[in-house]
Coordinates of N, CA and C in Angstrom, one line a residue:
M215 N 71.6 215.3 300.3 CA 72.1 215.4 299.0 C 72.6 214.0 298.5
V216 N 73.2 213.2 299.4 CA 73.6 211.9 299.1 C 72.5 211.0 298.8
F217 N 71.4 211.1 299.6 CA 70.2 210.3 299.4 C 69.6 210.6 298.0
L218 N 69.5 211.8 297.7 CA 69.0 212.2 296.4 C 69.8 211.6 295.2
Y219 N 71.1 211.6 295.4 CA 72.0 211.0 294.4 C 71.8 209.5 294.3
I220 N 71.6 208.8 295.4 CA 71.3 207.4 295.4 C 70.0 207.1 294.7
Y221 N 69.0 207.8 295.0 CA 67.6 207.6 294.4 C 67.7 207.9 292.9
L222 N 68.4 208.9 292.6 CA 68.5 209.2 291.1 C 69.3 208.1 290.4
M223 N 70.3 207.6 291.0 CA 71.1 206.5 290.3 C 70.2 205.2 290.2
K224 N 69.4 205.0 291.3 CA 68.5 203.8 291.2 C 67.4 204.0 290.1
F225 N 66.9 205.2 290.0 CA 66.0 205.5 289.0 C 66.5 205.4 287.6
I226 N 67.8 205.9 287.4 CA 68.4 205.7 286.1 C 68.7 204.3 285.7
Y227 N 69.1 203.5 286.7 CA 69.4 202.1 286.6 C 68.1 201.3 286.2
L228 N 67.0 201.6 286.9 CA 65.7 201.0 286.6 C 65.2 201.4 285.3
L229 N 65.3 202.6 284.9 CA 64.9 203.1 283.5 C 65.8 202.4 282.5
F230 N 67.1 202.2 282.7 CA 67.9 201.5 281.7 C 67.5 200.0 281.6
M231 N 67.2 199.4 282.7 CA 66.8 198.0 282.7 C 65.5 197.8 282.0
I232 N 64.5 198.7 282.2 CA 63.2 198.6 281.6 C 63.3 198.8 280.1
L233 N 64.1 199.8 279.6 CA 64.2 200.1 278.2 C 65.0 199.2 277.4
F234 N 66.2 198.9 277.9 CA 67.2 198.2 277.0 C 67.3 196.7 277.2
V235 N 66.9 196.2 278.4 CA 67.0 194.7 278.6 C 66.0 194.0 277.7
N236 N 64.8 194.5 277.5 CA 63.8 193.9 276.7 C 64.2 193.9 275.2
I237 N 64.9 194.9 274.8 CA 65.4 195.0 273.4 C 66.5 193.9 273.2
A238 N 67.4 193.8 274.2 CA 68.5 192.8 274.0 C 67.9 191.4 274.1
F239 N 66.9 191.2 274.9 CA 66.3 189.9 275.0 C 65.6 189.5 273.7
A240 N 65.0 190.4 273.1 CA 64.2 190.1 271.8 C 65.2 190.0 270.6
S241 N 66.4 190.4 270.8 CA 67.3 190.4 269.6 C 67.8 189.0 269.3
F242 N 67.8 188.1 270.2 CA 68.3 186.7 270.0 C 67.2 185.9 269.4
P243 N 67.6 185.0 268.4 CA 66.6 184.1 267.8 C 66.0 183.1 268.8
V244 N 64.7 182.8 268.6 CA 64.1 181.8 269.5 C 64.0 180.5 268.7
V245 N 64.4 179.5 269.3 CA 64.4 178.2 268.7 C 63.1 177.5 269.0
D246 N 62.3 177.1 268.0 CA 61.0 176.5 268.2 C 61.2 175.0 268.4
S247 N 62.0 174.3 267.7 CA 62.1 172.9 267.7 C 63.1 172.5 268.8
I248 N 62.7 171.5 269.6 CA 63.5 170.9 270.6 C 64.0 169.5 270.1
S249 N 65.3 169.3 270.2 CA 65.8 168.0 269.7 C 65.4 166.9 270.6
D250 N 65.2 165.7 270.0 CA 64.8 164.5 270.7 C 66.0 163.9 271.5
P251 N 65.9 163.7 272.8 CA 67.0 163.2 273.5 C 67.4 161.7 273.1
N252 N 66.4 161.0 272.5 CA 66.7 159.6 272.0 C 67.2 159.6 270.6
E253 N 67.6 160.7 270.0 CA 68.0 160.7 268.6 C 69.2 159.8 268.3
G254 N 70.1 159.7 269.2 CA 71.3 158.9 269.0 C 70.9 157.4 269.0
I255 N 70.0 157.0 269.9 CA 69.6 155.7 270.0 C 68.8 155.3 268.7
Y256 N 68.0 156.2 268.2 CA 67.2 155.9 267.0 C 68.2 155.7 265.8
K257 N 69.3 156.5 265.8 CA 70.3 156.4 264.7 C 71.0 155.0 264.8
T258 N 71.4 154.7 266.0 CA 72.2 153.4 266.2 C 71.3 152.2 265.9
I259 N 70.1 152.2 266.4 CA 69.2 151.0 266.2 C 68.8 150.9 264.7
G260 N 68.5 152.1 264.1 CA 68.2 152.1 262.7 C 69.3 151.6 261.8
Y261 N 70.5 152.0 262.1 CA 71.7 151.6 261.3 C 72.0 150.1 261.4
F262 N 71.9 149.6 262.7 CA 72.1 148.2 262.8 C 71.0 147.3 262.2
M263 N 69.7 147.8 262.3 CA 68.7 147.1 261.6 C 68.9 147.1 260.1
G264 N 69.3 148.2 259.5 CA 69.6 148.2 258.1 C 70.7 147.3 257.7
M265 N 71.7 147.2 258.6 CA 72.9 146.4 258.3 C 72.7 144.9 258.4
F266 N 72.0 144.5 259.5 CA 71.9 143.1 259.8 C 70.6 142.5 259.3
M267 N 69.6 143.3 259.2 CA 68.3 142.7 258.7 C 68.0 143.1 257.3
L268 N 68.8 144.0 256.7 CA 68.7 144.4 255.3 C 67.3 145.0 255.0
V269 N 66.6 144.5 254.0 CA 65.3 145.1 253.6 C 64.3 145.0 254.7
F270 N 64.3 143.9 255.5 CA 63.4 143.7 256.6 C 63.6 144.8 257.7
G271 N 64.9 145.2 257.9 CA 65.2 146.3 258.9 C 64.6 147.6 258.4
I272 N 64.7 147.9 257.1 CA 64.1 149.1 256.6 C 62.6 149.1 256.7
I273 N 61.9 147.9 256.5 CA 60.5 147.8 256.6 C 60.1 148.0 258.1
I274 N 60.9 147.5 259.0 CA 60.6 147.7 260.4 C 60.7 149.2 260.8
A275 N 61.8 149.8 260.3 CA 62.0 151.2 260.5 C 60.8 152.1 260.0
Y276 N 60.3 151.7 258.9 CA 59.1 152.4 258.4 C 57.9 152.1 259.3
A277 N 57.8 150.9 259.9 CA 56.7 150.6 260.8 C 56.7 151.5 262.0
Y278 N 58.0 151.8 262.5 CA 58.1 152.7 263.6 C 57.7 154.1 263.3
N279 N 57.8 154.5 262.0 CA 57.4 155.8 261.5 C 58.2 156.9 262.2
N280 N 59.5 156.7 262.3 CA 60.5 157.6 262.8 C 61.5 158.0 261.7
K281 N 61.5 159.2 261.3 CA 62.3 159.7 260.2 C 63.8 159.4 260.4
I282 N 64.3 159.6 261.6 CA 65.7 159.4 261.9 C 66.0 158.0 261.8
M283 N 65.2 157.1 262.3 CA 65.4 155.6 262.2 C 65.4 155.2 260.8
I284 N 64.5 155.7 260.0 CA 64.4 155.3 258.6 C 65.6 155.7 257.8
K285 N 66.1 156.9 258.0 CA 67.3 157.4 257.4 C 68.5 156.6 257.8
S286 N 68.6 156.2 259.0 CA 69.7 155.4 259.5 C 69.7 154.0 259.0
A287 N 68.4 153.4 258.9 CA 68.3 152.1 258.3 C 68.7 152.1 256.9
W288 N 68.4 153.1 256.1 CA 68.8 153.1 254.7 C 70.3 153.3 254.6
K289 N 70.9 154.0 255.5 CA 72.4 154.2 255.6 C 73.1 152.8 255.9
G290 N 72.5 152.1 256.8 CA 73.1 150.8 257.1 C 72.9 149.8 256.0
F291 N 71.7 149.8 255.3 CA 71.5 148.9 254.2 C 72.5 149.3 253.0
L292 N 72.6 150.6 252.8 CA 73.5 151.0 251.7 C 75.0 150.7 252.0
T293 N 75.3 150.7 253.3 CA 76.7 150.3 253.7 C 77.0 148.9 253.3
V294 N 76.0 148.0 253.6 CA 76.2 146.6 253.3 C 76.2 146.4 251.8
I295 N 75.4 147.1 251.0 CA 75.4 147.0 249.6 C 76.7 147.5 249.0
G296 N 77.2 148.6 249.5 CA 78.5 149.1 249.1 C 79.7 148.2 249.4
L297 N 79.7 147.6 250.6 CA 80.7 146.6 250.9 C 80.7 145.4 250.0
F298 N 79.4 144.9 249.7 CA 79.3 143.8 248.8 C 79.8 144.1 247.4
V299 N 79.5 145.3 246.9 CA 79.9 145.7 245.6 C 81.5 145.8 245.6
L300 N 82.0 146.4 246.6 CA 83.5 146.5 246.8 C 84.1 145.1 246.8
F301 N 83.5 144.2 247.5 CA 84.1 142.8 247.6 C 84.0 142.1 246.3
V302 N 82.9 142.2 245.6 CA 82.8 141.5 244.3 C 83.7 142.2 243.3
T303 N 83.9 143.5 243.3 CA 84.8 144.1 242.4 C 86.2 143.7 242.7
L304 N 86.6 143.5 243.9 CA 87.9 143.0 244.3 C 88.1 141.6 243.8
L305 N 87.1 140.8 243.9 CA 87.2 139.4 243.4 C 87.4 139.3 241.9
F306 N 86.6 140.1 241.2 CA 86.7 140.1 239.8 C 88.1 140.7 239.3
T307 N 88.5 141.7 240.0 CA 89.9 142.3 239.7 C 91.0 141.3 239.9
L308 N 90.9 140.6 241.0 CA 91.9 139.5 241.3 C 91.8 138.4 240.3
F309 N 90.6 138.0 239.9 CA 90.5 136.9 239.0 C 91.0 137.3 237.6
Y310 N 90.8 138.6 237.3 CA 91.3 139.1 236.0 C 92.8 139.2 235.9
F311 N 93.4 139.7 236.9 CA 94.9 139.8 236.9 C 95.6 138.6 237.3
F312 N 95.1 137.7 238.1 CA 95.8 136.5 238.6 C 94.9 135.3 238.4
P313 N 94.6 134.9 237.2 CA 93.6 133.8 237.0 C 94.2 132.4 237.4
E314 N 95.6 132.3 237.4 CA 96.2 131.0 237.7 C 96.0 130.7 239.2
D315 N 95.8 131.7 240.0 CA 95.6 131.4 241.5 C 94.2 130.9 241.8
F316 N 93.3 131.0 240.8 CA 91.9 130.5 241.0 C 91.7 129.1 240.4
N317 N 92.7 128.5 239.9 CA 92.5 127.1 239.3 C 92.2 126.1 240.3
D318 N 92.5 126.2 241.5 CA 92.2 125.3 242.6 C 90.8 125.2 242.9
F319 N 90.0 126.2 242.5 CA 88.6 126.3 242.9 C 87.7 125.7 241.7
G320 N 88.3 125.3 240.6 CA 87.5 124.7 239.6 C 87.0 125.7 238.6
F321 N 87.6 126.9 238.5 CA 87.2 127.9 237.6 C 88.0 127.8 236.3

């Protein structure tokens, strides 16, 4: 009687595993794309190329034909342009409000 109970429990367990485990496995989404392990390096190199080489860095990033590097190069280039605009705006603001401080420079 005990052996029959053990075999019945094994059969029920096997039936449960066959029927419900496949349903649970198929319920989760399957990711098709695998991320590139060098993505961080492409971002860093692209950003520095855009910052220090400006337009030439963007052209080199396009030559590599890597979307991540191209986007990072544009971000680096726009960072430099933004800092330049901020610096020039600061200079014009200082010159407008304090023109007597700029007399030593011949303006």
